[in-house]
């Protein structure tokens, strides 16, 4: 299994770029945030557990997340190039992936972006309720207000994109990220990506980084 992980702050553009890449058909995009939001929508036990943490901007416990990602990866054939977006978030999560030969991470791409732009990106973000395509009220609005360009689904705002929760998510990110950067840097797997600028330019740099 060829696994690349995307590291970066909430709002750094991981989901936007991963969705663009997966539309080429060459990559499978797995977002733990999307999996958890679907579980919440379906009212599963996982969704009920995750909601308590997500609404506060806290991380879902490692034991739950490691079990979830192991179960998700087990369903794949092993030949795919997988982009993991939102996992790992902690060093124990990174270690769990590397503990199995089949799920060892090949590359970690760190989306670098100044903190000052993140609150605006997150509080202005909107998503398609059906396919999770991200939009932004100012920078990337849908062509038809309230409807997804790709599937015409309803556009909504994530409950954790309210400013007070955004602030907590950024604190949580800053408390965990250096450990992950050090982890992948020591293994010579870390690649930095300048993640501000136009989405098209970032995609070009990302494709270079992936090659
Ligand atoms: P998750 O869904 O993973 O959220 P996140 O990491 O906080 O990341 P975001 O989705 O907020 O940001 P993004 O980098 O994908 O940005 P996007 O491309 O959308 O996790 C949510 C919660 O789930 C966590 O808080 C936690 O509780 C739980 N969770 C998930 N995984 C977990 C794990 N492994 N362990 C424990 N708990 C876990 O872009 C943001 C906005 O900016 C959009 O509006 C977009 O249109 C806009 N934008 C993007 N690129 C550009 C650009 N170049 N220029 C201008 N605007 C742009």
Coordinates of C-alpha atoms and ligand atoms in Angstrom, one line a residue:
X1 CA 0.0 0.0 0.0
X2 CA 1.4 3.4 -1.0
X3 CA 0.4 5.8 1.8
X4 CA 1.0 9.6 1.8
X5 CA -0.1 11.5 4.8
X6 CA -1.1 15.2 4.7
X7 CA -0.2 17.2 7.9
X8 CA -1.2 20.7 8.5
X9 CA -3.4 23.0 10.5
X10 CA -7.2 23.0 10.3
X11 CA -7.9 25.2 7.2
X12 CA -4.5 24.7 5.6
X13 CA -6.2 23.3 2.5
X14 CA -5.6 19.5 3.0
X15 CA -9.1 18.5 2.0
X16 CA -9.3 20.9 -0.9
X17 CA -6.1 19.6 -2.4
X18 CA -6.8 16.0 -1.7
X19 CA -10.2 16.2 -3.4
X20 CA -8.6 17.7 -6.5
X21 CA -6.0 15.0 -6.6
X22 CA -8.5 12.2 -6.2
X23 CA -10.5 13.5 -9.1
X24 CA -7.6 12.4 -11.4
X25 CA -8.5 8.8 -10.4
X26 CA -4.8 8.1 -9.4
X27 CA -5.3 8.6 -5.6
X28 CA -7.8 7.5 -3.0
X29 CA -8.6 10.3 -0.6
X30 CA -9.4 9.1 2.9
X31 CA -10.4 11.9 5.3
X32 CA -11.0 10.9 8.9
X33 CA -13.0 14.1 9.5
X34 CA -15.3 13.1 6.6
X35 CA -15.7 9.5 7.9
X36 CA -16.6 10.9 11.4
X37 CA -19.1 13.4 10.0
X38 CA -20.8 10.6 8.0
X39 CA -20.9 8.5 11.2
X40 CA -22.5 11.4 13.0
X41 CA -25.1 11.9 10.2
X42 CA -26.0 8.2 10.3
X43 CA -26.2 8.2 14.1
X44 CA -23.8 5.3 14.6
X45 CA -22.1 4.5 18.0
X46 CA -18.9 5.9 16.5
X47 CA -20.7 9.1 15.4
X48 CA -22.2 9.5 18.9
X49 CA -18.8 9.1 20.6
X50 CA -17.0 11.4 18.1
X51 CA -19.5 14.2 18.2
X52 CA -18.8 14.9 21.9
X53 CA -15.1 15.7 21.1
X54 CA -15.6 17.3 17.6
X55 CA -18.2 19.9 18.9
X56 CA -15.6 21.1 21.4
X57 CA -12.7 21.1 18.9
X58 CA -10.9 18.3 20.8
X59 CA -9.4 15.2 19.3
X60 CA -11.3 11.9 19.3
X61 CA -9.3 9.4 21.4
X62 CA -6.4 7.6 19.7
X63 CA -7.8 4.1 20.5
X64 CA -11.0 4.9 18.5
X65 CA -9.2 6.6 15.6
X66 CA -6.5 3.8 15.3
X67 CA -9.3 1.2 15.2
X68 CA -11.2 3.2 12.6
X69 CA -8.3 3.7 10.3
X70 CA -7.2 0.0 10.5
X71 CA -10.7 -1.1 9.7
X72 CA -10.9 1.3 6.7
X73 CA -7.5 0.3 5.3
X74 CA -8.3 -3.4 5.6
X75 CA -11.1 -3.0 3.0
X76 CA -8.6 -1.9 0.3
X77 CA -6.8 -4.1 -2.1
X78 CA -3.3 -2.9 -1.1
X79 CA -2.4 -1.6 -4.6
X80 CA -3.8 1.9 -4.3
X81 CA -2.0 5.2 -3.7
X82 CA -3.8 6.5 -0.6
X83 CA -3.8 10.1 0.7
X84 CA -4.6 10.2 4.4
X85 CA -6.1 13.6 5.3
X86 CA -6.5 14.2 9.0
X87 CA -4.6 11.0 10.2
X88 CA -2.3 10.8 12.0
X89 CA -2.9 13.7 14.4
X90 CA -0.7 12.3 17.2
X91 CA 2.6 10.4 17.4
X92 CA 0.8 7.2 18.7
X93 CA -1.4 7.4 15.6
X94 CA 1.7 7.7 13.4
X95 CA 3.4 4.8 15.2
X96 CA 0.3 2.6 14.7
X97 CA 0.5 3.1 10.9
X98 CA 4.2 2.3 10.8
X99 CA 3.8 -0.7 13.0
X100 CA 2.5 -2.8 10.1
X101 CA 4.6 -3.4 7.0
X102 CA 1.5 -3.0 4.7
X103 CA 0.5 0.4 6.2
X104 CA 4.0 2.0 6.6
X105 CA 3.9 5.7 5.5
X106 CA 5.9 6.5 2.4
X107 CA 5.8 10.3 2.6
X108 CA 4.4 13.0 4.9
X109 CA 3.5 16.4 3.3
X110 CA 3.3 19.3 5.7
X111 CA 1.0 22.1 4.5
X112 CA 2.7 25.3 5.8
X113 CA 0.6 28.4 6.2
X114 CA 0.6 31.5 8.4
X115 CA -1.9 31.3 11.3
X116 CA -3.3 34.7 10.4
X117 CA -5.2 33.3 7.4
X118 CA -6.7 30.2 9.1
X119 CA -9.5 31.7 11.1
X120 CA -10.9 33.5 8.0
X121 CA -10.6 30.3 5.9
X122 CA -12.4 28.2 8.5
X123 CA -15.2 30.6 9.5
X124 CA -15.9 31.3 5.8
X125 CA -15.8 27.6 4.8
X126 CA -19.0 25.9 3.5
X127 CA -19.3 22.2 2.5
X128 CA -21.6 20.1 0.4
X129 CA -23.7 17.9 2.6
X130 CA -23.7 15.2 0.0
X131 CA -20.2 14.9 -1.4
X132 CA -18.2 17.1 1.2
X133 CA -16.7 19.3 -1.5
X134 CA -15.3 22.4 0.3
X135 CA -16.2 26.0 -0.7
X136 CA -15.5 29.4 0.8
X137 CA -18.0 32.3 1.0
X138 CA -15.4 34.8 -0.3
X139 CA -12.5 32.8 -2.0
X140 CA -14.3 29.9 -3.6
X141 CA -18.1 30.3 -3.6
X142 CA -20.3 27.8 -5.4
X143 CA -21.5 28.9 -8.8
X144 CA -25.1 28.7 -7.7
X145 CA -25.6 30.0 -4.2
X146 CA -26.5 27.2 -1.7
X147 CA -25.8 24.3 -4.2
X148 CA -22.7 22.2 -4.8
X149 CA -21.1 22.7 -8.3
X150 CA -20.4 19.0 -8.5
X151 CA -23.6 17.2 -7.3
X152 CA -26.1 20.1 -6.6
X153 CA -26.1 19.0 -3.0
X154 CA -27.1 21.4 -0.2
X155 CA -24.3 23.7 1.1
X156 CA -23.9 23.9 4.9
X157 CA -21.5 25.2 7.6
X158 CA -19.7 22.7 9.8
X159 CA -20.7 23.2 13.5
X160 CA -16.9 23.2 14.5
X161 CA -16.3 26.1 12.1
X162 CA -17.7 28.6 14.6
X163 CA -15.0 31.0 15.7
X164 CA -14.7 29.8 19.4
X165 CA -14.3 26.1 18.3
X166 CA -11.9 27.1 15.5
X167 CA -9.6 28.8 18.1
X168 CA -9.6 25.6 20.2
X169 CA -8.9 23.4 17.1
X170 CA -5.9 25.6 16.3
X171 CA -4.6 25.3 19.9
X172 CA -5.0 21.5 19.8
X173 CA -3.2 21.3 16.4
X174 CA -0.3 23.4 17.8
X175 CA 0.1 21.2 20.8
X176 CA 0.4 18.0 18.7
X177 CA 2.0 19.0 15.4
X178 CA 5.7 19.5 16.3
X179 CA 5.8 15.9 17.6
X180 CA 4.6 14.6 14.2
X181 CA 6.9 16.9 12.2
X182 CA 9.9 15.6 14.3
X183 CA 8.7 12.0 13.9
X184 CA 8.6 12.1 10.1
X185 CA 11.6 14.4 9.8
X186 CA 13.7 11.8 11.7
X187 CA 12.6 9.1 9.3
X188 CA 13.5 11.4 6.3
X189 CA 9.9 11.3 5.1
X190 CA 8.9 14.9 5.7
X191 CA 8.3 17.3 2.8
X192 CA 7.2 20.9 3.4
X193 CA 4.6 22.5 1.1
X194 CA 3.9 26.2 0.9
X195 CA 0.1 26.1 1.3
X196 CA -0.9 29.7 0.6
X197 CA -1.5 31.2 -2.8
X198 CA -3.9 30.0 -5.5
X199 CA -5.3 26.4 -5.2
X200 CA -4.0 25.8 -8.7
X201 CA -0.5 26.8 -7.9
X202 CA -0.5 24.7 -4.7
X203 CA -1.8 21.7 -6.6
X204 CA 1.2 22.0 -9.0
X205 CA 3.7 22.1 -6.2
X206 CA 1.9 19.2 -4.5
X207 CA 2.1 17.0 -7.6
X208 CA 5.8 17.7 -7.8
X209 CA 6.2 16.8 -4.1
X210 CA 4.3 13.5 -4.7
X211 CA 6.5 12.6 -7.5
Ligands
LIG1 P1 -11.0 17.4 10.1 O1 -12.2 17.3 9.3 O2 -9.8 16.6 9.7 O3 -10.6 18.9 10.2 P2 -9.2 19.7 10.2 O4 -7.9 19.0 10.3 O5 -9.5 20.6 11.4 O6 -9.1 20.2 8.8 P3 -10.1 21.0 8.1 O7 -11.0 20.1 7.3 O8 -10.7 22.0 8.9 O9 -9.1 21.8 7.1 P4 -8.4 21.5 5.7 O10 -7.0 21.6 5.8 O11 -9.0 20.2 5.1 O12 -9.0 22.7 4.9 P5 -9.9 22.9 3.6 O13 -9.3 22.3 2.4 O14 -11.3 22.4 3.9 O15 -11.3 17.0 11.6 C1 -12.4 17.5 12.3 C2 -12.4 16.9 13.7 O16 -12.5 15.5 13.6 C3 -11.2 17.2 14.6 O17 -11.3 18.5 15.2 C4 -11.3 16.0 15.5 O18 -12.2 16.2 16.6 C5 -11.8 14.9 14.7 N1 -10.7 14.1 14.1 C6 -10.5 13.9 12.7 N2 -9.4 13.1 12.5 C7 -8.9 12.8 13.8 C8 -7.8 12.0 14.2 N3 -7.0 11.4 13.3 N4 -7.6 11.9 15.6 C9 -8.5 12.5 16.4 N5 -9.5 13.2 16.1 C10 -9.8 13.4 14.7 O19 -9.9 24.5 3.4 C11 -10.4 25.3 4.4 C12 -11.1 26.5 3.7 O20 -10.2 27.3 3.0 C13 -12.2 26.1 2.7 O21 -13.3 27.0 2.8 C14 -11.5 26.2 1.3 O22 -12.4 26.5 0.3 C15 -10.5 27.4 1.6 N6 -9.3 27.2 0.9 C16 -8.6 26.1 0.6 N7 -7.5 26.4 -0.1 C17 -7.5 27.7 -0.3 C18 -6.6 28.6 -1.0 N8 -5.5 28.1 -1.6 N9 -6.9 29.9 -1.0 C19 -8.0 30.4 -0.4 N10 -8.9 29.6 0.2 C20 -8.6 28.3 0.3

